[in-house]
């Protein structure tokens, strides 16, 4: 009779472990050997109880191993729902993007390369016209040389010159010719049509920028001019 009761209790523990494996609750329940509560239990009863307990504990241990691995995988962020390749998640809808406007470069016979940044409005400038413009001069590698606009306070000291190659470097004269009021152009001017003489404008008034300009006068220079 006692063996039947103990066997029934052990089987209940085993069934509880199997049911909890599917329900996702605490997957193990460890109990002391059932026959240990009775000193007068028979040897056969002890063997049956130990067998049932070992079987129950074996199932529980297997369940714990699976549960622990699942927890580790979840902790590492490996989730079967996230691993599912969904087009909506993998490729979010992006708004239509306009292609950037390509700025064309025109190469003049003198070797000057010109880009029209802003076209401007009004009549075009011609040879001999008196023009007013601001400019920024840089080396071909982008290093700053001088500017007619103060980089800190924005105040400008525009250049006022006639479009005459005897007063202005030839390369910049070619850049300004044909420009409209409000226009902006960027140009790479080779030294052959640049500062071939120290008397040609534009030349900065400050000693530092002027010295920097003449020290790089034999290099291609980038001018950005706007009227």
Short mmCIF file of N, CA and C in Angstrom, two decimals, residues 33-144:
data_model
loop_
_atom_site.label_atom_id
_atom_site.label_comp_id
_atom_site.label_asym_id
_atom_site.label_seq_id
_atom_site.Cartn_x
_atom_site.Cartn_y
_atom_site.Cartn_z
N UNK A 33 13.61 12.23 -1.62
CA UNK A 33 13.10 10.89 -1.95
C UNK A 33 11.88 10.56 -1.11
N UNK A 34 10.77 10.15 -1.78
CA UNK A 34 9.51 9.93 -1.07
C UNK A 34 9.63 8.93 0.08
N UNK A 35 10.35 7.84 -0.08
CA UNK A 35 10.41 6.81 0.96
C UNK A 35 11.25 7.22 2.14
N UNK A 36 11.96 8.38 2.03
CA UNK A 36 12.78 8.80 3.15
C UNK A 36 11.95 9.22 4.34
N UNK A 37 10.64 9.48 4.15
CA UNK A 37 9.80 9.91 5.26
C UNK A 37 9.38 8.73 6.11
N UNK A 38 9.57 7.53 5.62
CA UNK A 38 9.15 6.35 6.37
C UNK A 38 10.34 5.45 6.62
N UNK A 39 10.65 5.23 7.90
CA UNK A 39 11.78 4.38 8.26
C UNK A 39 11.44 2.93 8.03
N UNK A 40 10.19 2.60 8.07
CA UNK A 40 9.77 1.20 8.01
C UNK A 40 9.47 0.76 6.59
N UNK A 41 9.88 1.56 5.60
CA UNK A 41 9.58 1.17 4.23
C UNK A 41 10.38 -0.04 3.84
N UNK A 42 9.84 -0.88 2.98
CA UNK A 42 10.49 -2.12 2.56
C UNK A 42 11.57 -1.82 1.54
N UNK A 43 12.56 -2.72 1.38
CA UNK A 43 13.62 -2.51 0.38
C UNK A 43 13.06 -2.36 -1.02
N UNK A 44 12.01 -3.12 -1.35
CA UNK A 44 11.43 -2.98 -2.69
C UNK A 44 10.82 -1.63 -2.91
N UNK A 45 10.20 -1.14 -1.89
CA UNK A 45 9.61 0.19 -1.98
C UNK A 45 10.69 1.24 -2.19
N UNK A 46 11.82 1.05 -1.46
CA UNK A 46 12.92 2.00 -1.60
C UNK A 46 13.46 1.99 -3.02
N UNK A 47 13.60 0.84 -3.62
CA UNK A 47 14.13 0.75 -4.98
C UNK A 47 13.18 1.40 -5.98
N UNK A 48 11.84 1.11 -5.81
CA UNK A 48 10.87 1.73 -6.72
C UNK A 48 10.86 3.24 -6.59
N UNK A 49 10.92 3.72 -5.34
CA UNK A 49 10.88 5.16 -5.10
C UNK A 49 12.13 5.83 -5.66
N UNK A 50 13.29 5.21 -5.43
CA UNK A 50 14.51 5.79 -5.96
C UNK A 50 14.50 5.83 -7.47
N UNK A 51 13.96 4.78 -8.10
CA UNK A 51 13.87 4.74 -9.55
C UNK A 51 12.96 5.86 -10.08
N UNK A 52 11.80 5.98 -9.41
CA UNK A 52 10.87 7.05 -9.83
C UNK A 52 11.47 8.44 -9.61
N UNK A 53 12.16 8.59 -8.48
CA UNK A 53 12.77 9.88 -8.17
C UNK A 53 13.87 10.22 -9.17
N UNK A 54 14.67 9.21 -9.50
CA UNK A 54 15.74 9.45 -10.47
C UNK A 54 15.16 9.83 -11.82
N UNK A 55 14.08 9.12 -12.23
CA UNK A 55 13.44 9.44 -13.51
C UNK A 55 12.87 10.85 -13.51
N UNK A 56 12.21 11.20 -12.37
CA UNK A 56 11.63 12.56 -12.25
C UNK A 56 12.72 13.62 -12.27
N UNK A 57 13.79 13.34 -11.53
CA UNK A 57 14.87 14.32 -11.46
C UNK A 57 15.58 14.46 -12.80
N UNK A 58 15.68 13.33 -13.54
CA UNK A 58 16.32 13.39 -14.86
C UNK A 58 15.53 14.28 -15.79
N UNK A 59 14.22 14.15 -15.80
CA UNK A 59 13.37 14.99 -16.63
C UNK A 59 13.48 16.44 -16.21
N UNK A 60 13.55 16.66 -14.89
CA UNK A 60 13.64 18.03 -14.38
C UNK A 60 14.94 18.67 -14.82
N UNK A 61 16.04 17.92 -14.75
CA UNK A 61 17.33 18.47 -15.13
C UNK A 61 17.35 18.83 -16.61
N UNK A 62 16.76 17.94 -17.43
CA UNK A 62 16.69 18.23 -18.86
C UNK A 62 15.87 19.50 -19.11
N UNK A 63 14.81 19.65 -18.36
CA UNK A 63 13.95 20.82 -18.51
C UNK A 63 14.70 22.10 -18.12
N UNK A 64 15.47 22.03 -17.03
CA UNK A 64 16.23 23.18 -16.58
C UNK A 64 17.26 23.58 -17.60
N UNK A 65 17.92 22.58 -18.23
CA UNK A 65 18.92 22.91 -19.24
C UNK A 65 18.30 23.66 -20.40
N UNK A 66 17.15 23.19 -20.86
CA UNK A 66 16.48 23.86 -21.97
C UNK A 66 16.03 25.26 -21.57
N UNK A 67 15.50 25.38 -20.39
CA UNK A 67 15.02 26.69 -19.92
C UNK A 67 16.17 27.69 -19.80
N UNK A 68 17.31 27.22 -19.27
CA UNK A 68 18.44 28.11 -19.09
C UNK A 68 18.98 28.57 -20.43
N UNK A 69 19.05 27.68 -21.39
CA UNK A 69 19.54 28.06 -22.71
C UNK A 69 18.62 29.09 -23.37
N UNK A 70 17.31 28.90 -23.20
CA UNK A 70 16.36 29.85 -23.76
C UNK A 70 16.56 31.22 -23.14
N UNK A 71 16.78 31.27 -21.85
CA UNK A 71 16.99 32.55 -21.18
C UNK A 71 18.26 33.22 -21.68
N UNK A 72 19.32 32.43 -21.90
CA UNK A 72 20.57 33.01 -22.37
C UNK A 72 20.41 33.57 -23.77
N UNK A 73 19.71 32.81 -24.62
CA UNK A 73 19.49 33.29 -25.98
C UNK A 73 18.68 34.57 -26.00
N UNK A 74 17.67 34.64 -25.15
CA UNK A 74 16.86 35.86 -25.08
C UNK A 74 17.69 37.03 -24.55
N UNK A 75 18.55 36.74 -23.60
CA UNK A 75 19.40 37.79 -23.04
C UNK A 75 20.37 38.33 -24.08
N UNK A 76 20.83 37.45 -24.98
CA UNK A 76 21.74 37.86 -26.03
C UNK A 76 21.01 38.53 -27.19
N UNK A 77 19.71 38.60 -27.13
CA UNK A 77 18.95 39.30 -28.16
C UNK A 77 18.59 38.44 -29.34
N UNK A 78 18.73 37.10 -29.22
CA UNK A 78 18.39 36.22 -30.33
C UNK A 78 16.95 35.78 -30.13
N UNK A 79 16.08 36.36 -30.87
CA UNK A 79 14.67 36.07 -30.74
C UNK A 79 14.14 35.66 -32.09
N UNK A 80 13.39 34.57 -32.10
CA UNK A 80 12.92 34.04 -33.38
C UNK A 80 11.99 35.01 -34.09
N UNK A 81 11.32 35.88 -33.34
CA UNK A 81 10.44 36.84 -33.99
C UNK A 81 11.24 37.93 -34.71
N UNK A 82 12.40 38.30 -34.13
CA UNK A 82 13.22 39.33 -34.74
C UNK A 82 14.03 38.79 -35.89
N UNK A 83 14.32 37.49 -35.86
CA UNK A 83 15.11 36.89 -36.93
C UNK A 83 14.28 36.67 -38.18
N UNK A 84 12.99 36.79 -38.10
CA UNK A 84 12.14 36.61 -39.26
C UNK A 84 12.35 37.77 -40.22
N UNK A 85 12.70 37.45 -41.45
CA UNK A 85 13.03 38.49 -42.43
C UNK A 85 11.75 39.11 -42.97
N UNK A 86 11.43 40.29 -42.48
CA UNK A 86 10.24 40.99 -42.92
C UNK A 86 10.64 42.15 -43.81
N UNK A 87 10.11 42.28 -45.01
CA UNK A 87 10.46 43.41 -45.88
C UNK A 87 10.15 44.75 -45.25
N UNK A 88 9.07 44.80 -44.45
CA UNK A 88 8.70 46.08 -43.84
C UNK A 88 9.72 46.52 -42.82
N UNK A 89 10.36 45.53 -42.11
CA UNK A 89 11.35 45.89 -41.12
C UNK A 89 12.72 46.09 -41.76
N UNK A 90 13.04 45.27 -42.74
CA UNK A 90 14.37 45.32 -43.33
C UNK A 90 14.56 46.52 -44.22
N UNK A 91 13.52 46.99 -44.88
CA UNK A 91 13.65 48.11 -45.81
C UNK A 91 12.56 49.13 -45.54
N UNK A 92 12.77 50.04 -44.58
CA UNK A 92 11.76 51.05 -44.29
C UNK A 92 11.53 51.96 -45.48
N UNK A 93 10.33 52.44 -45.59
CA UNK A 93 9.97 53.29 -46.72
C UNK A 93 10.65 54.64 -46.56
N UNK A 94 11.40 55.02 -47.57
CA UNK A 94 12.11 56.29 -47.56
C UNK A 94 11.40 57.28 -48.49
N UNK A 95 11.37 58.54 -48.10
CA UNK A 95 10.75 59.52 -48.99
C UNK A 95 11.56 59.68 -50.26
N UNK A 96 10.91 60.08 -51.31
CA UNK A 96 11.58 60.27 -52.58
C UNK A 96 12.64 61.36 -52.44
N UNK A 97 13.84 61.04 -52.87
CA UNK A 97 14.96 61.98 -52.76
C UNK A 97 15.32 62.49 -54.15
N UNK A 98 15.48 63.79 -54.25
CA UNK A 98 15.84 64.40 -55.52
C UNK A 98 17.33 64.22 -55.77
N UNK A 99 17.67 63.97 -56.99
CA UNK A 99 19.06 63.86 -57.35
C UNK A 99 19.74 65.23 -57.22
N UNK A 100 20.97 65.24 -56.69
CA UNK A 100 21.65 66.53 -56.54
C UNK A 100 21.93 67.15 -57.91
N UNK A 101 21.81 68.47 -57.94
CA UNK A 101 22.05 69.19 -59.20
C UNK A 101 23.53 69.15 -59.53
N UNK A 102 23.83 68.74 -60.73
CA UNK A 102 25.22 68.64 -61.18
C UNK A 102 25.69 70.00 -61.68
N UNK A 103 26.78 70.48 -61.10
CA UNK A 103 27.36 71.75 -61.54
C UNK A 103 28.39 71.44 -62.61
N UNK A 104 28.14 71.91 -63.81
CA UNK A 104 29.03 71.62 -64.93
C UNK A 104 30.24 72.55 -64.90
N UNK A 105 31.36 71.99 -65.32
CA UNK A 105 32.61 72.75 -65.37
C UNK A 105 32.96 73.03 -66.83
N UNK A 106 33.21 74.29 -67.11
CA UNK A 106 33.58 74.71 -68.46
C UNK A 106 35.07 75.05 -68.47
N UNK A 107 35.77 74.43 -69.40
CA UNK A 107 37.21 74.71 -69.53
C UNK A 107 37.43 75.70 -70.67
N UNK A 108 38.03 76.83 -70.34
CA UNK A 108 38.30 77.87 -71.34
C UNK A 108 39.61 77.59 -72.06
N UNK A 109 39.82 78.18 -73.22
CA UNK A 109 41.08 77.95 -73.97
C UNK A 109 42.34 78.29 -73.17
N UNK A 110 42.24 79.22 -72.24
CA UNK A 110 43.40 79.61 -71.43
C UNK A 110 43.74 78.57 -70.37
N UNK A 111 42.86 77.59 -70.17
CA UNK A 111 43.09 76.58 -69.14
C UNK A 111 42.28 76.82 -67.88
N UNK A 112 41.59 77.95 -67.82
CA UNK A 112 40.73 78.25 -66.67
C UNK A 112 39.52 77.33 -66.69
N UNK A 113 39.19 76.77 -65.54
CA UNK A 113 38.00 75.93 -65.40
C UNK A 113 36.97 76.69 -64.57
N UNK A 114 35.78 76.88 -65.13
CA UNK A 114 34.76 77.74 -64.51
C UNK A 114 33.51 76.93 -64.22
N UNK A 115 32.92 77.22 -63.06
CA UNK A 115 31.62 76.67 -62.68
C UNK A 115 30.67 77.82 -62.38
N UNK A 116 29.48 77.74 -62.94
CA UNK A 116 28.43 78.72 -62.64
C UNK A 116 27.64 78.21 -61.43
N UNK A 117 27.81 78.86 -60.27
CA UNK A 117 27.10 78.46 -59.06
C UNK A 117 25.73 79.11 -59.02
N UNK A 118 25.68 80.42 -59.25
CA UNK A 118 24.43 81.18 -59.32
C UNK A 118 24.48 82.00 -60.59
N UNK A 119 23.41 81.96 -61.38
CA UNK A 119 23.42 82.64 -62.67
C UNK A 119 23.32 84.15 -62.52
N UNK A 120 22.49 84.63 -61.61
CA UNK A 120 22.30 86.06 -61.45
C UNK A 120 21.24 86.59 -62.40
N UNK A 121 21.03 87.91 -62.35
CA UNK A 121 20.01 88.56 -63.18
C UNK A 121 20.58 89.87 -63.73
N UNK A 122 19.95 90.33 -64.78
CA UNK A 122 20.36 91.60 -65.35
C UNK A 122 21.35 91.44 -66.48
N UNK A 123 21.93 92.57 -66.93
CA UNK A 123 22.88 92.55 -68.06
C UNK A 123 24.20 91.88 -67.69
N UNK A 124 24.86 91.33 -68.69
CA UNK A 124 26.15 90.69 -68.49
C UNK A 124 27.27 91.72 -68.51
N UNK A 125 28.37 91.37 -67.83
CA UNK A 125 29.55 92.24 -67.82
C UNK A 125 30.39 91.95 -69.07
N UNK A 126 30.94 93.02 -69.67
CA UNK A 126 31.76 92.91 -70.88
C UNK A 126 33.12 93.55 -70.66
N UNK A 127 34.01 93.31 -71.62
CA UNK A 127 35.35 93.90 -71.54
C UNK A 127 35.26 95.41 -71.36
N UNK A 128 36.06 95.93 -70.44
CA UNK A 128 36.12 97.36 -70.20
C UNK A 128 35.10 97.85 -69.19
N UNK A 129 34.09 97.04 -68.86
CA UNK A 129 33.09 97.47 -67.88
C UNK A 129 33.72 97.56 -66.49
N UNK A 130 33.23 98.54 -65.73
CA UNK A 130 33.65 98.66 -64.34
C UNK A 130 32.77 97.74 -63.49
N UNK A 131 33.40 96.82 -62.82
CA UNK A 131 32.64 95.81 -62.06
C UNK A 131 32.98 95.91 -60.58
N UNK A 132 31.99 95.56 -59.78
CA UNK A 132 32.16 95.49 -58.33
C UNK A 132 31.88 94.06 -57.89
N UNK A 133 32.81 93.48 -57.17
CA UNK A 133 32.64 92.07 -56.80
C UNK A 133 33.41 91.77 -55.51
N UNK A 134 32.98 90.70 -54.86
CA UNK A 134 33.71 90.13 -53.72
C UNK A 134 34.28 88.78 -54.16
N UNK A 135 35.35 88.38 -53.52
CA UNK A 135 35.97 87.11 -53.90
C UNK A 135 36.67 86.46 -52.72
N UNK A 136 36.82 85.17 -52.83
CA UNK A 136 37.58 84.37 -51.87
C UNK A 136 38.62 83.60 -52.68
N UNK A 137 39.85 83.65 -52.23
CA UNK A 137 40.94 82.96 -52.92
C UNK A 137 41.48 81.84 -52.03
N UNK A 138 41.60 80.66 -52.62
CA UNK A 138 42.16 79.51 -51.91
C UNK A 138 43.17 78.79 -52.80
N UNK A 139 44.01 78.03 -52.17
CA UNK A 139 44.91 77.16 -52.94
C UNK A 139 44.10 75.99 -53.49
N UNK A 140 44.68 75.25 -54.40
CA UNK A 140 43.97 74.13 -55.02
C UNK A 140 43.62 73.05 -54.00
N UNK A 141 44.38 72.96 -52.91
CA UNK A 141 44.09 71.96 -51.87
C UNK A 141 43.07 72.46 -50.86
N UNK A 142 42.53 73.67 -51.06
CA UNK A 142 41.48 74.19 -50.19
C UNK A 142 41.96 75.14 -49.12
N UNK A 143 43.27 75.31 -48.96
CA UNK A 143 43.78 76.21 -47.92
C UNK A 143 43.46 77.67 -48.25
N UNK A 144 42.99 78.38 -47.25
CA UNK A 144 42.57 79.77 -47.41
C UNK A 144 43.78 80.67 -47.67
#
